[in-house]
């Protein structure tokens, strides 16, 4: 089973992924969490290029690098784990490419991004996608409250993030596997909602 988590930066995905992982482990179910971009040596190298604020790149290059990191992660980790019946939780997957590179940057028409996503993911699709929806202002405030500098993607301004959020909202409307959640809810409430759906899928 493949479960992905999506949302704009600062939506609280990491907390929910950690809570879900712990819950599955308590049930003694095999689970692996992988992040995008990243998750293999090569994909982590691509990640450091993509997030380095000192690196400048064309939007199409950015799109292709995210896709390259994904192709490697799917072939090296995701596919073998799914074959071993491990529950794979992905911290972002190709929906982020539609939202960030498609809606946010306008790199290519959405239809072509869907096609590229299919190539990079080698036909693998999530069984469920939890979309933690959050107002861009609130997400920015949350991120400012966290320590540390901004990565290259986070340097994009508010209008960019508004378009990214619109991208996720569009995906949630058009894909049945999307489960849209209000990310302003308390972490424990969100976890309960997520667990209800996941436990229903396991049984
Ligand atoms: P990360 O630090 O993992 O952010 P987060 O914790 O919010 O997931 O950085 C990943 C960044 O890359 C994030 O800003 C989203 C962006 N991204 C894309 O633009 N396209 C993609 O296809 C993926 C997977 C991520």
PDB file of C-alpha atoms and ligand atoms in Angstrom:
ATOM      1  CA  UNK A   1       0.000   0.000   0.000  1.00  0.00           C
ATOM      2  CA  UNK A   2       1.260   3.429  -0.944  1.00  0.00           C
ATOM      3  CA  UNK A   3       0.143   6.495   0.993  1.00  0.00           C
ATOM      4  CA  UNK A   4       1.304   9.986   0.095  1.00  0.00           C
ATOM      5  CA  UNK A   5       1.095  13.245   2.018  1.00  0.00           C
ATOM      6  CA  UNK A   6       0.825  16.576   0.257  1.00  0.00           C
ATOM      7  CA  UNK A   7       0.384  20.255   1.033  1.00  0.00           C
ATOM      8  CA  UNK A   8       2.233  23.553   0.956  1.00  0.00           C
ATOM      9  CA  UNK A   9       5.374  24.016   3.056  1.00  0.00           C
ATOM     10  CA  UNK A  10       4.433  24.448   6.713  1.00  0.00           C
ATOM     11  CA  UNK A  11       1.169  22.445   6.542  1.00  0.00           C
ATOM     12  CA  UNK A  12       2.273  19.916   9.179  1.00  0.00           C
ATOM     13  CA  UNK A  13       2.865  16.848   6.995  1.00  0.00           C
ATOM     14  CA  UNK A  14       5.947  15.772   8.877  1.00  0.00           C
ATOM     15  CA  UNK A  15       4.118  15.556  12.213  1.00  0.00           C
ATOM     16  CA  UNK A  16       1.259  13.544  10.711  1.00  0.00           C
ATOM     17  CA  UNK A  17       3.620  11.194   8.904  1.00  0.00           C
ATOM     18  CA  UNK A  18       5.480  10.537  12.140  1.00  0.00           C
ATOM     19  CA  UNK A  19       2.222   9.869  14.044  1.00  0.00           C
ATOM     20  CA  UNK A  20       0.951   7.510  11.330  1.00  0.00           C
ATOM     21  CA  UNK A  21       4.246   5.646  11.200  1.00  0.00           C
ATOM     22  CA  UNK A  22       4.236   5.168  14.976  1.00  0.00           C
ATOM     23  CA  UNK A  23       0.619   3.961  14.870  1.00  0.00           C
ATOM     24  CA  UNK A  24       1.374   1.399  12.156  1.00  0.00           C
ATOM     25  CA  UNK A  25       4.421   0.217  14.070  1.00  0.00           C
ATOM     26  CA  UNK A  26       2.279  -0.276  17.178  1.00  0.00           C
ATOM     27  CA  UNK A  27       0.063  -2.510  15.021  1.00  0.00           C
ATOM     28  CA  UNK A  28       3.247  -4.430  14.089  1.00  0.00           C
ATOM     29  CA  UNK A  29       2.781  -3.606  10.418  1.00  0.00           C
ATOM     30  CA  UNK A  30       5.830  -3.168   8.181  1.00  0.00           C
ATOM     31  CA  UNK A  31       6.164   0.499   7.266  1.00  0.00           C
ATOM     32  CA  UNK A  32       8.737   2.697   5.560  1.00  0.00           C
ATOM     33  CA  UNK A  33       8.733   6.486   5.243  1.00  0.00           C
ATOM     34  CA  UNK A  34      10.470   8.076   2.265  1.00  0.00           C
ATOM     35  CA  UNK A  35      10.726  11.710   1.305  1.00  0.00           C
ATOM     36  CA  UNK A  36      10.698  13.478  -2.013  1.00  0.00           C
ATOM     37  CA  UNK A  37      12.950  14.676  -3.382  1.00  0.00           C
ATOM     38  CA  UNK A  38      15.343  12.201  -1.763  1.00  0.00           C
ATOM     39  CA  UNK A  39      15.272   8.696  -0.340  1.00  0.00           C
ATOM     40  CA  UNK A  40      18.261   7.254  -2.239  1.00  0.00           C
ATOM     41  CA  UNK A  41      21.893   8.427  -2.423  1.00  0.00           C
ATOM     42  CA  UNK A  42      21.436   9.832  -5.922  1.00  0.00           C
ATOM     43  CA  UNK A  43      18.040  11.379  -5.183  1.00  0.00           C
ATOM     44  CA  UNK A  44      19.471  13.078  -2.065  1.00  0.00           C
ATOM     45  CA  UNK A  45      22.252  14.516  -4.270  1.00  0.00           C
ATOM     46  CA  UNK A  46      19.617  15.857  -6.660  1.00  0.00           C
ATOM     47  CA  UNK A  47      17.686  17.195  -3.638  1.00  0.00           C
ATOM     48  CA  UNK A  48      20.674  19.221  -2.486  1.00  0.00           C
ATOM     49  CA  UNK A  49      20.886  20.836  -5.944  1.00  0.00           C
ATOM     50  CA  UNK A  50      17.155  21.538  -6.008  1.00  0.00           C
ATOM     51  CA  UNK A  51      17.012  23.147  -2.572  1.00  0.00           C
ATOM     52  CA  UNK A  52      20.327  25.040  -2.629  1.00  0.00           C
ATOM     53  CA  UNK A  53      19.438  28.770  -2.617  1.00  0.00           C
ATOM     54  CA  UNK A  54      22.749  29.560  -4.384  1.00  0.00           C
ATOM     55  CA  UNK A  55      21.853  27.418  -7.405  1.00  0.00           C
ATOM     56  CA  UNK A  56      19.886  29.056 -10.203  1.00  0.00           C
ATOM     57  CA  UNK A  57      17.978  26.955 -12.679  1.00  0.00           C
ATOM     58  CA  UNK A  58      15.435  27.148 -15.440  1.00  0.00           C
ATOM     59  CA  UNK A  59      11.885  26.001 -14.486  1.00  0.00           C
ATOM     60  CA  UNK A  60      12.084  23.117 -16.980  1.00  0.00           C
ATOM     61  CA  UNK A  61      15.402  21.986 -15.488  1.00  0.00           C
ATOM     62  CA  UNK A  62      13.757  22.096 -12.055  1.00  0.00           C
ATOM     63  CA  UNK A  63      10.855  19.997 -13.324  1.00  0.00           C
ATOM     64  CA  UNK A  64      13.185  17.410 -14.832  1.00  0.00           C
ATOM     65  CA  UNK A  65      15.389  17.205 -11.740  1.00  0.00           C
ATOM     66  CA  UNK A  66      12.391  16.558  -9.462  1.00  0.00           C
ATOM     67  CA  UNK A  67      11.301  13.892 -11.962  1.00  0.00           C
ATOM     68  CA  UNK A  68      14.774  12.340 -12.114  1.00  0.00           C
ATOM     69  CA  UNK A  69      14.942  12.121  -8.317  1.00  0.00           C
ATOM     70  CA  UNK A  70      11.510  10.444  -8.390  1.00  0.00           C
ATOM     71  CA  UNK A  71      12.426   7.910 -11.079  1.00  0.00           C
ATOM     72  CA  UNK A  72      15.383   6.790  -8.989  1.00  0.00           C
ATOM     73  CA  UNK A  73      13.373   6.594  -5.750  1.00  0.00           C
ATOM     74  CA  UNK A  74      10.595   4.565  -7.373  1.00  0.00           C
ATOM     75  CA  UNK A  75      12.959   2.091  -9.028  1.00  0.00           C
ATOM     76  CA  UNK A  76      15.327   1.687  -6.073  1.00  0.00           C
ATOM     77  CA  UNK A  77      13.004   1.831  -3.098  1.00  0.00           C
ATOM     78  CA  UNK A  78       9.273   2.248  -3.651  1.00  0.00           C
ATOM     79  CA  UNK A  79       8.663  -0.582  -6.109  1.00  0.00           C
ATOM     80  CA  UNK A  80      10.752  -3.195  -4.227  1.00  0.00           C
ATOM     81  CA  UNK A  81       9.131  -2.228  -0.893  1.00  0.00           C
ATOM     82  CA  UNK A  82       5.626  -2.506  -2.330  1.00  0.00           C
ATOM     83  CA  UNK A  83       6.524  -5.919  -3.741  1.00  0.00           C
ATOM     84  CA  UNK A  84       7.559  -6.947  -0.214  1.00  0.00           C
ATOM     85  CA  UNK A  85       4.125  -5.771   1.031  1.00  0.00           C
ATOM     86  CA  UNK A  86       5.615  -2.966   3.083  1.00  0.00           C
ATOM     87  CA  UNK A  87       3.330   0.033   3.671  1.00  0.00           C
ATOM     88  CA  UNK A  88       5.142   2.937   2.038  1.00  0.00           C
ATOM     89  CA  UNK A  89       4.450   6.473   3.250  1.00  0.00           C
ATOM     90  CA  UNK A  90       5.695   9.154   0.904  1.00  0.00           C
ATOM     91  CA  UNK A  91       6.375  12.677   2.158  1.00  0.00           C
ATOM     92  CA  UNK A  92       5.304  14.209  -1.200  1.00  0.00           C
ATOM     93  CA  UNK A  93       4.973  12.473  -4.542  1.00  0.00           C
ATOM     94  CA  UNK A  94       4.153  13.576  -8.078  1.00  0.00           C
ATOM     95  CA  UNK A  95       1.152  15.674  -7.026  1.00  0.00           C
ATOM     96  CA  UNK A  96       3.735  18.144  -5.682  1.00  0.00           C
ATOM     97  CA  UNK A  97       5.115  18.424  -9.207  1.00  0.00           C
ATOM     98  CA  UNK A  98       1.681  19.313 -10.585  1.00  0.00           C
ATOM     99  CA  UNK A  99       1.171  21.883  -7.811  1.00  0.00           C
ATOM    100  CA  UNK A 100       4.668  23.435  -7.600  1.00  0.00           C
ATOM    101  CA  UNK A 101       6.096  23.106 -11.117  1.00  0.00           C
ATOM    102  CA  UNK A 102       2.754  23.086 -12.963  1.00  0.00           C
ATOM    103  CA  UNK A 103       0.570  25.595 -11.101  1.00  0.00           C
ATOM    104  CA  UNK A 104       3.346  27.421  -9.215  1.00  0.00           C
ATOM    105  CA  UNK A 105       6.016  27.880 -11.849  1.00  0.00           C
ATOM    106  CA  UNK A 106       3.987  27.238 -14.990  1.00  0.00           C
ATOM    107  CA  UNK A 107       6.878  25.134 -16.365  1.00  0.00           C
ATOM    108  CA  UNK A 108       4.725  23.133 -18.792  1.00  0.00           C
ATOM    109  CA  UNK A 109       0.998  22.615 -19.456  1.00  0.00           C
ATOM    110  CA  UNK A 110      -0.568  20.446 -16.734  1.00  0.00           C
ATOM    111  CA  UNK A 111      -1.348  17.673 -19.214  1.00  0.00           C
ATOM    112  CA  UNK A 112       2.337  17.329 -20.086  1.00  0.00           C
ATOM    113  CA  UNK A 113       3.297  17.318 -16.406  1.00  0.00           C
ATOM    114  CA  UNK A 114       0.855  14.447 -15.814  1.00  0.00           C
ATOM    115  CA  UNK A 115       2.547  12.579 -18.667  1.00  0.00           C
ATOM    116  CA  UNK A 116       6.021  13.192 -17.257  1.00  0.00           C
ATOM    117  CA  UNK A 117       4.809  12.108 -13.805  1.00  0.00           C
ATOM    118  CA  UNK A 118       3.635   8.829 -15.275  1.00  0.00           C
ATOM    119  CA  UNK A 119       7.059   8.229 -16.809  1.00  0.00           C
ATOM    120  CA  UNK A 120       8.948   9.107 -13.614  1.00  0.00           C
ATOM    121  CA  UNK A 121       6.692   7.061 -11.329  1.00  0.00           C
ATOM    122  CA  UNK A 122       6.705   4.108 -13.722  1.00  0.00           C
ATOM    123  CA  UNK A 123       2.959   3.680 -13.394  1.00  0.00           C
ATOM    124  CA  UNK A 124       2.914   3.547  -9.592  1.00  0.00           C
ATOM    125  CA  UNK A 125      -0.017   5.429  -8.051  1.00  0.00           C
ATOM    126  CA  UNK A 126      -0.795   6.149  -4.392  1.00  0.00           C
ATOM    127  CA  UNK A 127      -3.740   4.262  -2.881  1.00  0.00           C
ATOM    128  CA  UNK A 128      -4.548   7.348  -0.838  1.00  0.00           C
ATOM    129  CA  UNK A 129      -3.236  10.898  -0.719  1.00  0.00           C
ATOM    130  CA  UNK A 130      -3.732  12.994   2.394  1.00  0.00           C
ATOM    131  CA  UNK A 131      -3.774  16.665   1.466  1.00  0.00           C
ATOM    132  CA  UNK A 132      -3.292  18.939   4.467  1.00  0.00           C
ATOM    133  CA  UNK A 133      -4.842  22.163   3.296  1.00  0.00           C
ATOM    134  CA  UNK A 134      -3.730  25.397   4.907  1.00  0.00           C
ATOM    135  CA  UNK A 135      -4.072  29.097   4.211  1.00  0.00           C
ATOM    136  CA  UNK A 136      -0.855  30.461   2.681  1.00  0.00           C
ATOM    137  CA  UNK A 137      -0.608  33.227   5.319  1.00  0.00           C
ATOM    138  CA  UNK A 138      -0.899  30.758   8.171  1.00  0.00           C
ATOM    139  CA  UNK A 139       1.669  28.457   6.554  1.00  0.00           C
ATOM    140  CA  UNK A 140       4.104  31.359   6.168  1.00  0.00           C
ATOM    141  CA  UNK A 141       3.664  32.323   9.824  1.00  0.00           C
ATOM    142  CA  UNK A 142       4.300  28.751  10.902  1.00  0.00           C
ATOM    143  CA  UNK A 143       7.445  28.583   8.800  1.00  0.00           C
ATOM    144  CA  UNK A 144       8.723  31.899  10.152  1.00  0.00           C
ATOM    145  CA  UNK A 145       8.269  30.601  13.683  1.00  0.00           C
ATOM    146  CA  UNK A 146      10.546  27.670  12.848  1.00  0.00           C
ATOM    147  CA  UNK A 147      14.276  28.242  13.030  1.00  0.00           C
ATOM    148  CA  UNK A 148      16.644  27.849  10.089  1.00  0.00           C
ATOM    149  CA  UNK A 149      17.008  29.592   6.734  1.00  0.00           C
ATOM    150  CA  UNK A 150      14.926  29.250   3.607  1.00  0.00           C
ATOM    151  CA  UNK A 151      15.643  26.656   0.940  1.00  0.00           C
ATOM    152  CA  UNK A 152      15.521  27.560  -2.768  1.00  0.00           C
ATOM    153  CA  UNK A 153      11.843  26.627  -3.156  1.00  0.00           C
ATOM    154  CA  UNK A 154      10.827  28.611  -0.065  1.00  0.00           C
ATOM    155  CA  UNK A 155      12.340  31.773  -1.543  1.00  0.00           C
ATOM    156  CA  UNK A 156       9.390  31.952  -3.957  1.00  0.00           C
ATOM    157  CA  UNK A 157       6.852  34.546  -2.785  1.00  0.00           C
ATOM    158  CA  UNK A 158       3.265  34.430  -1.554  1.00  0.00           C
ATOM    159  CA  UNK A 159       1.592  34.552  -5.031  1.00  0.00           C
ATOM    160  CA  UNK A 160       3.606  31.450  -5.955  1.00  0.00           C
ATOM    161  CA  UNK A 161       2.305  29.610  -2.876  1.00  0.00           C
ATOM    162  CA  UNK A 162      -1.271  30.718  -3.622  1.00  0.00           C
ATOM    163  CA  UNK A 163      -0.963  29.080  -7.049  1.00  0.00           C
ATOM    164  CA  UNK A 164       0.565  25.943  -5.497  1.00  0.00           C
ATOM    165  CA  UNK A 165      -2.354  25.692  -3.066  1.00  0.00           C
ATOM    166  CA  UNK A 166      -4.797  26.145  -5.969  1.00  0.00           C
ATOM    167  CA  UNK A 167      -2.987  23.264  -7.675  1.00  0.00           C
ATOM    168  CA  UNK A 168      -3.556  20.961  -4.713  1.00  0.00           C
ATOM    169  CA  UNK A 169      -7.205  22.063  -4.439  1.00  0.00           C
ATOM    170  CA  UNK A 170      -7.672  21.272  -8.133  1.00  0.00           C
ATOM    171  CA  UNK A 171      -6.093  17.828  -7.689  1.00  0.00           C
ATOM    172  CA  UNK A 172      -8.266  17.129  -4.647  1.00  0.00           C
ATOM    173  CA  UNK A 173     -11.380  17.897  -6.709  1.00  0.00           C
ATOM    174  CA  UNK A 174     -10.382  15.759  -9.659  1.00  0.00           C
ATOM    175  CA  UNK A 175      -8.844  12.683  -7.998  1.00  0.00           C
ATOM    176  CA  UNK A 176     -10.846  10.271  -5.864  1.00  0.00           C
ATOM    177  CA  UNK A 177      -7.736   9.094  -3.973  1.00  0.00           C
ATOM    178  CA  UNK A 178      -7.341  12.589  -2.448  1.00  0.00           C
ATOM    179  CA  UNK A 179      -8.467  13.089   1.139  1.00  0.00           C
ATOM    180  CA  UNK A 180      -8.519  16.781   1.916  1.00  0.00           C
ATOM    181  CA  UNK A 181      -8.043  17.756   5.549  1.00  0.00           C
ATOM    182  CA  UNK A 182      -8.176  21.071   7.364  1.00  0.00           C
ATOM    183  CA  UNK A 183      -4.584  21.555   8.549  1.00  0.00           C
ATOM    184  CA  UNK A 184      -5.606  24.129  11.183  1.00  0.00           C
ATOM    185  CA  UNK A 185      -7.146  21.290  13.234  1.00  0.00           C
ATOM    186  CA  UNK A 186      -5.215  19.971  16.219  1.00  0.00           C
ATOM    187  CA  UNK A 187      -2.505  17.464  15.326  1.00  0.00           C
ATOM    188  CA  UNK A 188      -4.183  14.713  17.372  1.00  0.00           C
ATOM    189  CA  UNK A 189      -7.582  15.277  15.664  1.00  0.00           C
ATOM    190  CA  UNK A 190      -5.951  15.148  12.248  1.00  0.00           C
ATOM    191  CA  UNK A 191      -4.155  11.970  13.197  1.00  0.00           C
ATOM    192  CA  UNK A 192      -7.451  10.369  14.254  1.00  0.00           C
ATOM    193  CA  UNK A 193      -9.038  11.277  10.903  1.00  0.00           C
ATOM    194  CA  UNK A 194      -6.045   9.879   9.033  1.00  0.00           C
ATOM    195  CA  UNK A 195      -5.930   6.723  11.127  1.00  0.00           C
ATOM    196  CA  UNK A 196      -9.629   6.076  10.549  1.00  0.00           C
ATOM    197  CA  UNK A 197      -9.064   6.089   6.785  1.00  0.00           C
ATOM    198  CA  UNK A 198      -5.845   4.073   6.869  1.00  0.00           C
ATOM    199  CA  UNK A 199      -7.180   1.432   9.257  1.00  0.00           C
ATOM    200  CA  UNK A 200     -10.173   1.031   6.940  1.00  0.00           C
ATOM    201  CA  UNK A 201      -7.806   0.369   4.061  1.00  0.00           C
ATOM    202  CA  UNK A 202      -5.784  -2.226   5.971  1.00  0.00           C
ATOM    203  CA  UNK A 203      -8.764  -4.301   7.059  1.00  0.00           C
TER     204      UNK A 203
HETATM  205  P1  LIG B   1      11.221  19.882   1.967  1.00  0.00           P
HETATM  206  O1  LIG B   1      12.207  20.532   2.866  1.00  0.00           O
HETATM  207  O2  LIG B   1      11.132  18.402   1.959  1.00  0.00           O
HETATM  208  O3  LIG B   1       9.827  20.560   2.232  1.00  0.00           O
HETATM  209  P2  LIG B   1       8.572  20.020   3.007  1.00  0.00           P
HETATM  210  O4  LIG B   1       9.056  19.655   4.380  1.00  0.00           O
HETATM  211  O5  LIG B   1       7.626  21.178   2.987  1.00  0.00           O
HETATM  212  O6  LIG B   1       8.072  18.845   2.200  1.00  0.00           O
HETATM  213  O7  LIG B   1      11.501  20.422   0.502  1.00  0.00           O
HETATM  214  C1  LIG B   1      10.857  19.993  -0.602  1.00  0.00           C
HETATM  215  C2  LIG B   1      10.510  21.216  -1.417  1.00  0.00           C
HETATM  216  O8  LIG B   1      10.454  20.830  -2.783  1.00  0.00           O
HETATM  217  C3  LIG B   1       9.166  21.807  -1.053  1.00  0.00           C
HETATM  218  O9  LIG B   1       9.251  23.217  -1.131  1.00  0.00           O
HETATM  219  C4  LIG B   1       8.280  21.318  -2.172  1.00  0.00           C
HETATM  220  C5  LIG B   1       9.204  21.192  -3.331  1.00  0.00           C
HETATM  221  N1  LIG B   1       8.817  20.182  -4.350  1.00  0.00           N
HETATM  222  C6  LIG B   1       8.530  20.593  -5.649  1.00  0.00           C
HETATM  223  O10 LIG B   1       8.582  21.803  -5.950  1.00  0.00           O
HETATM  224  N2  LIG B   1       8.211  19.653  -6.587  1.00  0.00           N
HETATM  225  C7  LIG B   1       8.160  18.315  -6.300  1.00  0.00           C
HETATM  226  O11 LIG B   1       7.854  17.486  -7.187  1.00  0.00           O
HETATM  227  C8  LIG B   1       8.479  17.887  -4.960  1.00  0.00           C
HETATM  228  C9  LIG B   1       8.452  16.448  -4.598  1.00  0.00           C
HETATM  229  C10 LIG B   1       8.803  18.859  -4.010  1.00  0.00           C
END
